[in-house]
PDB file of C-alpha atoms in Angstrom:
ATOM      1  CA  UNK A1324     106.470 114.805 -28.872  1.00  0.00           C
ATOM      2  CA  UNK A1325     106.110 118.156 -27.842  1.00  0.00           C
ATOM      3  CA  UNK A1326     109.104 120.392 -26.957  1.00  0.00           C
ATOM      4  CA  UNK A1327     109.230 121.477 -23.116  1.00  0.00           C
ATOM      5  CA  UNK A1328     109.099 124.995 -22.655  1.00  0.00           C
ATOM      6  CA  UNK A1329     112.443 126.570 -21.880  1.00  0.00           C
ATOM      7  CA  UNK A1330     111.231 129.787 -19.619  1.00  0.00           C
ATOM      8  CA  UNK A1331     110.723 130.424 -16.439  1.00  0.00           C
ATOM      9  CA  UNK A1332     106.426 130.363 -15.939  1.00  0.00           C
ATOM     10  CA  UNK A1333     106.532 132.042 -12.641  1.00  0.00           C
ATOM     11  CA  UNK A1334     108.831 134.979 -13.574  1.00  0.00           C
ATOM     12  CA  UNK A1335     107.010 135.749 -16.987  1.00  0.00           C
ATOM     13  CA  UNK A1336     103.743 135.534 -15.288  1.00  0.00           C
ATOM     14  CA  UNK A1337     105.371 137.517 -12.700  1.00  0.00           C
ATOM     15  CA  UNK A1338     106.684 140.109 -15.307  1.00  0.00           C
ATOM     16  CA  UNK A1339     103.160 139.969 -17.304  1.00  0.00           C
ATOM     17  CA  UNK A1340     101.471 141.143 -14.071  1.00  0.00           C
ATOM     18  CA  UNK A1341     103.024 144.212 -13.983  1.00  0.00           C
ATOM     19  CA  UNK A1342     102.965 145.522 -17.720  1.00  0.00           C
ATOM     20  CA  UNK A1343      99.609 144.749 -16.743  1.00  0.00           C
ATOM     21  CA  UNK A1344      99.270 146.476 -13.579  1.00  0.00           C
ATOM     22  CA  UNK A1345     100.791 149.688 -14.670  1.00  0.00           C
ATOM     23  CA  UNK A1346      99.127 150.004 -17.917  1.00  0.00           C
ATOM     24  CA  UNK A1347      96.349 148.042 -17.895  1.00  0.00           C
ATOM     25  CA  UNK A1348      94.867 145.429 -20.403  1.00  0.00           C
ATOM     26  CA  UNK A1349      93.692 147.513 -22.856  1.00  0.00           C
ATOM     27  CA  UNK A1350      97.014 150.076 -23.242  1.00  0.00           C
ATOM     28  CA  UNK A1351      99.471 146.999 -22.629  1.00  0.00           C
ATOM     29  CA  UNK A1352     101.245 145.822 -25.982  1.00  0.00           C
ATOM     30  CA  UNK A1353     101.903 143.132 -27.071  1.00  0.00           C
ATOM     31  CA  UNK A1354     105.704 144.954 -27.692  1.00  0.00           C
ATOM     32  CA  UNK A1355     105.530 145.759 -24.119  1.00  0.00           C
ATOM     33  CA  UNK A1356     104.813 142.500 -22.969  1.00  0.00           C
ATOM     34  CA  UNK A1357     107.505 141.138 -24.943  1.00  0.00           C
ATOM     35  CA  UNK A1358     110.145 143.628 -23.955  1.00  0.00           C
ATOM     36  CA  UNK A1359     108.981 142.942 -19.965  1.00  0.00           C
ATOM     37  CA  UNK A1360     108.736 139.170 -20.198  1.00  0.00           C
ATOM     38  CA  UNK A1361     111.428 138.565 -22.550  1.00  0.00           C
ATOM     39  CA  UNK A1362     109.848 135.988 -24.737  1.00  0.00           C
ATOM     40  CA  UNK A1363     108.967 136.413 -28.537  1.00  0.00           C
ATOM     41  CA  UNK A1364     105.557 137.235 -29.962  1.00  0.00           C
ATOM     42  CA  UNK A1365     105.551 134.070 -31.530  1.00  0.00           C
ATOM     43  CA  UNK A1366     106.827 132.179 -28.104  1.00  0.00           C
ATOM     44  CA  UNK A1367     103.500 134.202 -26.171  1.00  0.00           C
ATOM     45  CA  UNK A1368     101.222 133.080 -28.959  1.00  0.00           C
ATOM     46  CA  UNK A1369     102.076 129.855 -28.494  1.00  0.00           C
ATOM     47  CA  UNK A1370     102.043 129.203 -24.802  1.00  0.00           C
ATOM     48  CA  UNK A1371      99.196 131.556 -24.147  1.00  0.00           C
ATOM     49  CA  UNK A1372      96.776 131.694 -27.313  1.00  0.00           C
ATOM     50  CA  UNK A1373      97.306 135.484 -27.689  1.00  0.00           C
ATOM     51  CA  UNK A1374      97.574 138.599 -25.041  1.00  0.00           C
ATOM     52  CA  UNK A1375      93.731 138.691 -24.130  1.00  0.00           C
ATOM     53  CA  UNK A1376      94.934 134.140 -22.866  1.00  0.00           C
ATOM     54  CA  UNK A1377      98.281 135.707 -20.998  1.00  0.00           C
ATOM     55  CA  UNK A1378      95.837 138.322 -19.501  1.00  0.00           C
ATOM     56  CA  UNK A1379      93.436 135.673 -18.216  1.00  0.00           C
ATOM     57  CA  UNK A1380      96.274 133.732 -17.097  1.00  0.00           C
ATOM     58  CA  UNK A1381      97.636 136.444 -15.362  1.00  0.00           C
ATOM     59  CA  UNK A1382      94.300 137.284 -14.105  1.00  0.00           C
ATOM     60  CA  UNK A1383      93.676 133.732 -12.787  1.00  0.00           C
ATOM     61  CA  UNK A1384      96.766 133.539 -10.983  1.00  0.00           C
ATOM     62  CA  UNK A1385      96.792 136.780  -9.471  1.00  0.00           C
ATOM     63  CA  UNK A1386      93.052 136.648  -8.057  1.00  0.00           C
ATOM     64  CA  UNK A1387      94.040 133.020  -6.764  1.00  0.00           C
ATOM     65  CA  UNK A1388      96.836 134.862  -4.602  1.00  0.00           C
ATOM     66  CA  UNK A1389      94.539 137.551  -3.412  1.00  0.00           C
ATOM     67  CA  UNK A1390      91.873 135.093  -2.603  1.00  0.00           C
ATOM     68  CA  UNK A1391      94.357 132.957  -0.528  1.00  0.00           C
ATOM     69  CA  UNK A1392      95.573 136.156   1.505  1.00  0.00           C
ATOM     70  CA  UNK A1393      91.681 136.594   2.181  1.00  0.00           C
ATOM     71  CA  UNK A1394      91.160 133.338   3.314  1.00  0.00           C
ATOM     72  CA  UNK A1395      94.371 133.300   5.578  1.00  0.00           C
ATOM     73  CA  UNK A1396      92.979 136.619   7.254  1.00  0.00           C
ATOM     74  CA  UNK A1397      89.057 135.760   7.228  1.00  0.00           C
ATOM     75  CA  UNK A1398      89.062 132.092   8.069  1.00  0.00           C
ATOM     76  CA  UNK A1399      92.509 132.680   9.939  1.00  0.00           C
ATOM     77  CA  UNK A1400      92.598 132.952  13.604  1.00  0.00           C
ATOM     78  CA  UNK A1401      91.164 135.869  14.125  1.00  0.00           C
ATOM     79  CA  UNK A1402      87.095 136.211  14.014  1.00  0.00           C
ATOM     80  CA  UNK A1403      84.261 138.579  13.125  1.00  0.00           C
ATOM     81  CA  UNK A1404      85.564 142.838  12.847  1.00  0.00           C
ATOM     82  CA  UNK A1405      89.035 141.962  13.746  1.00  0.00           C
ATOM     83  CA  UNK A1406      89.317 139.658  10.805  1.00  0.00           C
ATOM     84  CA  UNK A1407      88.109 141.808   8.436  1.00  0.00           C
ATOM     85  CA  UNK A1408      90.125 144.758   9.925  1.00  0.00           C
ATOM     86  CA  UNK A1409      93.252 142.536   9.578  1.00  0.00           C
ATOM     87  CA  UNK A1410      92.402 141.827   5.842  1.00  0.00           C
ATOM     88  CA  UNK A1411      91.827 145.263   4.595  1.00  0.00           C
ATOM     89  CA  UNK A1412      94.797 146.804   6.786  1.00  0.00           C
ATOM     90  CA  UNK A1413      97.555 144.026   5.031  1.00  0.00           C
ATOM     91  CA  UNK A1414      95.616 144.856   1.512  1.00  0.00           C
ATOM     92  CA  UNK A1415      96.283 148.703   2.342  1.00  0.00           C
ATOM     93  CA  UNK A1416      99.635 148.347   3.101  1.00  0.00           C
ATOM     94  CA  UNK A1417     100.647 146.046  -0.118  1.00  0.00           C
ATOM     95  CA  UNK A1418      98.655 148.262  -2.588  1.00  0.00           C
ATOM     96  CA  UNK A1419     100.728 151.496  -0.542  1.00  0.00           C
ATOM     97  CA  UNK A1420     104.037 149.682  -0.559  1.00  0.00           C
ATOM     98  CA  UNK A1421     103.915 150.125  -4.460  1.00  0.00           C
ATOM     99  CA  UNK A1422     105.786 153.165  -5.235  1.00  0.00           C
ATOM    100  CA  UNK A1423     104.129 153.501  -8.200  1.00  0.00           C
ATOM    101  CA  UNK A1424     100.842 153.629  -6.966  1.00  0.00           C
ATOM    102  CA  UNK A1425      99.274 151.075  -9.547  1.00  0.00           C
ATOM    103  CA  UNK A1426      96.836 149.526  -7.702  1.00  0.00           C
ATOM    104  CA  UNK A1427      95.288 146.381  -7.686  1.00  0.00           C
ATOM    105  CA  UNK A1428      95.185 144.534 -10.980  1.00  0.00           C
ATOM    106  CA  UNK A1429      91.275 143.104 -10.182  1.00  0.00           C
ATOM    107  CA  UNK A1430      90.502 146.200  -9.594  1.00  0.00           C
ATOM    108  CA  UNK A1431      91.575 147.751 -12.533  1.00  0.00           C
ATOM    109  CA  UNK A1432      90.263 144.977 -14.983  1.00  0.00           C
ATOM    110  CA  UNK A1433      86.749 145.737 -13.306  1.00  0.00           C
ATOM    111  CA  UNK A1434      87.206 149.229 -14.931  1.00  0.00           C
ATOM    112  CA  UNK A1435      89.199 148.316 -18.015  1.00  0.00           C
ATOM    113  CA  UNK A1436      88.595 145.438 -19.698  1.00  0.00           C
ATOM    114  CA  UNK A1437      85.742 143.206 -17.952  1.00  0.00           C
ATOM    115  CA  UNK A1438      82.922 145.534 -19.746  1.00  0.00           C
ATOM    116  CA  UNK A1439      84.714 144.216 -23.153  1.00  0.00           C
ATOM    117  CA  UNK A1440      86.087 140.722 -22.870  1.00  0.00           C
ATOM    118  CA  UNK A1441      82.855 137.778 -21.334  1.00  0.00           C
ATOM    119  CA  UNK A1442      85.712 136.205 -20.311  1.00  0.00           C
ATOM    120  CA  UNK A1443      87.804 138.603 -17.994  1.00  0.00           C
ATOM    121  CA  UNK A1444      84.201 139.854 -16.647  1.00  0.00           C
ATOM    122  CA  UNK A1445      83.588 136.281 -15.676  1.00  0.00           C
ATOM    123  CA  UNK A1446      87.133 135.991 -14.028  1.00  0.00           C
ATOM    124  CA  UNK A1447      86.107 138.835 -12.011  1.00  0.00           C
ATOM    125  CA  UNK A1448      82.860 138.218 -10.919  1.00  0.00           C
ATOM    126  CA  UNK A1449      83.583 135.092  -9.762  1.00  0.00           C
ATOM    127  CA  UNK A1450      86.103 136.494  -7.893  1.00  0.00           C
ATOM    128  CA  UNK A1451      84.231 139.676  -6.226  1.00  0.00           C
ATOM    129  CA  UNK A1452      81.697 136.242  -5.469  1.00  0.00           C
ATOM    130  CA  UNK A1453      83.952 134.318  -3.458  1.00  0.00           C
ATOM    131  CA  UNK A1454      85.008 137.883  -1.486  1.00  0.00           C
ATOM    132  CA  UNK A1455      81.409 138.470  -1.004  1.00  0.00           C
ATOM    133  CA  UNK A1456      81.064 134.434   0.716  1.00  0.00           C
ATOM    134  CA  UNK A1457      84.389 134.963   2.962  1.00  0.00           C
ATOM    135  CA  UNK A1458      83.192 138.453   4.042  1.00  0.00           C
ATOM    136  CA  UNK A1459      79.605 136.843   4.720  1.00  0.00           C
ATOM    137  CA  UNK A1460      80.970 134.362   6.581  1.00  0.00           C
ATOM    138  CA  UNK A1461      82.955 136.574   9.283  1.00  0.00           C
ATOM    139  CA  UNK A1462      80.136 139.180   9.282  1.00  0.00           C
ATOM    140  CA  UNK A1463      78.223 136.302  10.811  1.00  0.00           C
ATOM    141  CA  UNK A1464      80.548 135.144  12.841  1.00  0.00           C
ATOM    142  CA  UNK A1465      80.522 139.113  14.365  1.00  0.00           C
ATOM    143  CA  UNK A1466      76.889 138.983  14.941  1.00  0.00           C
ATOM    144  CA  UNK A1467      77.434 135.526  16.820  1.00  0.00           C
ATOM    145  CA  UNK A1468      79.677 137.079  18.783  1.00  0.00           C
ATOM    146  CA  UNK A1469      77.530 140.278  19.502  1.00  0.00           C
ATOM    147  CA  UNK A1470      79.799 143.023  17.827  1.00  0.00           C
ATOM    148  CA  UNK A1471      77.087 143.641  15.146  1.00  0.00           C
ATOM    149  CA  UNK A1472      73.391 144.056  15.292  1.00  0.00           C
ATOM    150  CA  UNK A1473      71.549 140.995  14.428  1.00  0.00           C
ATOM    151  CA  UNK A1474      69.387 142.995  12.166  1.00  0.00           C
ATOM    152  CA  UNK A1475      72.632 143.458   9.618  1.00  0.00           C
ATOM    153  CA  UNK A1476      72.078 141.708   6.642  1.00  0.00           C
ATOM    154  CA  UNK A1477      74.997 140.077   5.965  1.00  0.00           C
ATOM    155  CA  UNK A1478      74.993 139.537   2.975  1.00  0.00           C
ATOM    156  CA  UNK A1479      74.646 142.868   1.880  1.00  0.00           C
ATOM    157  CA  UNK A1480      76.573 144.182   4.189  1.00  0.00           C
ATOM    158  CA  UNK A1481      79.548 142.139   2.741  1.00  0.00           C
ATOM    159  CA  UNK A1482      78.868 143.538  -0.638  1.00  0.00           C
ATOM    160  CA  UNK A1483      79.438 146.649   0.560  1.00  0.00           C
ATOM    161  CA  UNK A1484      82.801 145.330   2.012  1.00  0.00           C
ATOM    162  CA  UNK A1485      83.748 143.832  -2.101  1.00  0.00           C
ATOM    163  CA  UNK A1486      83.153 147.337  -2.855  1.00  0.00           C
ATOM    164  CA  UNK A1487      85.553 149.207  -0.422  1.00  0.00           C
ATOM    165  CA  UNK A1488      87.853 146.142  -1.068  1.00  0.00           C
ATOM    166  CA  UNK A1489      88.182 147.187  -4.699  1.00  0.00           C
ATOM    167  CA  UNK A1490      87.691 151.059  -3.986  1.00  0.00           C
ATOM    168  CA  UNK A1491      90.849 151.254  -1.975  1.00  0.00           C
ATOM    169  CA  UNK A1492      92.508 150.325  -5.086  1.00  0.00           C
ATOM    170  CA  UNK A1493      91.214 153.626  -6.631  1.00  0.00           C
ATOM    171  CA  UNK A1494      91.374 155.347  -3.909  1.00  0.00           C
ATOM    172  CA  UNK A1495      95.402 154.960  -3.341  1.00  0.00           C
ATOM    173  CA  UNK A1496      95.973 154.707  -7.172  1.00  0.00           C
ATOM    174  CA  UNK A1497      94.494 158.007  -6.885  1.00  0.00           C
ATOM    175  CA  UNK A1498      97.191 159.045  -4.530  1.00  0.00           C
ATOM    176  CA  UNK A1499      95.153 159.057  -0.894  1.00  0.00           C
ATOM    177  CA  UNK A1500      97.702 158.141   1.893  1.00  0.00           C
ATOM    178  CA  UNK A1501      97.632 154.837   3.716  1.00  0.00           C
ATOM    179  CA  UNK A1502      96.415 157.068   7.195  1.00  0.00           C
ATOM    180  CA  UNK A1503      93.863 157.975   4.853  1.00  0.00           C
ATOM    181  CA  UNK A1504      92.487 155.098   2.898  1.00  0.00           C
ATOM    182  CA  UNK A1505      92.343 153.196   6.981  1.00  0.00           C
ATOM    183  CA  UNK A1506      90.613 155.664   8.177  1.00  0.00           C
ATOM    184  CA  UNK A1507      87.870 155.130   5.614  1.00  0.00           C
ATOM    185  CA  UNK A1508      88.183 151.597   6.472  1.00  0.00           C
ATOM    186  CA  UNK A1509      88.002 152.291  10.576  1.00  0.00           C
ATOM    187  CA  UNK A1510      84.935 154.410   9.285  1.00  0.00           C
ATOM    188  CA  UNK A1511      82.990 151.855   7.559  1.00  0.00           C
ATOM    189  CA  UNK A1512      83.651 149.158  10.211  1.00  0.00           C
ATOM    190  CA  UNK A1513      82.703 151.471  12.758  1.00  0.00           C
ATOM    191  CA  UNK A1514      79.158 152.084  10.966  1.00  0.00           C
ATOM    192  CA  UNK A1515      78.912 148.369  11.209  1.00  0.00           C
ATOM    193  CA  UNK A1516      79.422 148.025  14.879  1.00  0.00           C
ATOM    194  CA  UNK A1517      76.468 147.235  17.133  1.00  0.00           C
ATOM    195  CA  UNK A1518      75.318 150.553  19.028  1.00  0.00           C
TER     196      UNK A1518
END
């Protein structure tokens, strides 16, 4: 019978997020993980596989949350722009919040690691995927409603919203100001608008 694990889950996932957010996968150690988490190399290895399975798991979990705080905004009461406004302006103001300016950990494992691990590259494209379907979605629903041209592809058009999405992230852990980064994003929905 197998012994039941005597930690916390939540708070060393929590904790494995961000070593992983401030250093990124590739400069986090497995020391550093240990030290943050508080769980023995041995303890990791065996829950997790090895730091590449605690990154995916981290990974996982972390995108899930995102995803759900895109879907509460984009398939939440509000339609079309205003949706998408109120998603980017509450993903602003958590990546801002951060005092340490580290971003958002998709984001980063876009740049880091997903050119180097099949697996985290798959994480993430799924992921960028999904965004692509909600922002889709509520681009249609503006052209139904007559704030956007009917000749805006929207499908393309919500690429281009997956790529300020995870550009903000740069942007701000670049050290751009909140006023900043939503003007860009007034900008770009602006460009969008039917004239």
């Amino acid at each position: 019978m197998a012994r039941p694990r005597e930690f916390d889950e939540e708070l060393v996932l929590d904790r494995a997020t961000e070593v992983f957010r401030s250093a990124g996968y590739d400069a986090a150690t497995v020391s550093d993980i240990e030290e943050a988490v508080g769980l023995g190399r041995q303890s990791i290895y065996n829950v997790y596989g090895d730091k590449l399975g605690l990154f995916l798991r981290v990974l996982e979990r972390y995108n899930e949350r995102g995803l759900a705080i895109a879907r509460m905004h984009l398939d939440g009461p509000h339609r079309g722009l205003a949706a998408i406004n109120s998603y980017l302006d509450e993903l602003t103001n958590f990546l801002t919040e951060d005092s340490e300016r580290r971003g958002c950990l998709m984001a980063r494992s876009l740049m880091d690691a997903a050119h180097e691990e099949d697996a985290v590259a798959k994480r993430c494209s799924s992921n960028i995927n999904i965004l692509n379907r909600l922002f889709a979605k509520t681009l249609m629903e503006a052209i139904e409603d007559g704030e956007l041209a009917g000749s805006i592809d929207p499908r393309a058009a919500a690429s281009i919203l997956s790529t300020h999405t995870y550009g903000l992230s740069a942007m701000i852990r670049a050290g751009a100001s909140r006023r900043s980064v939503k003007q860009s994003t007034r900008l770009l929905l602006d460009q969008l608008k039917k004239k």
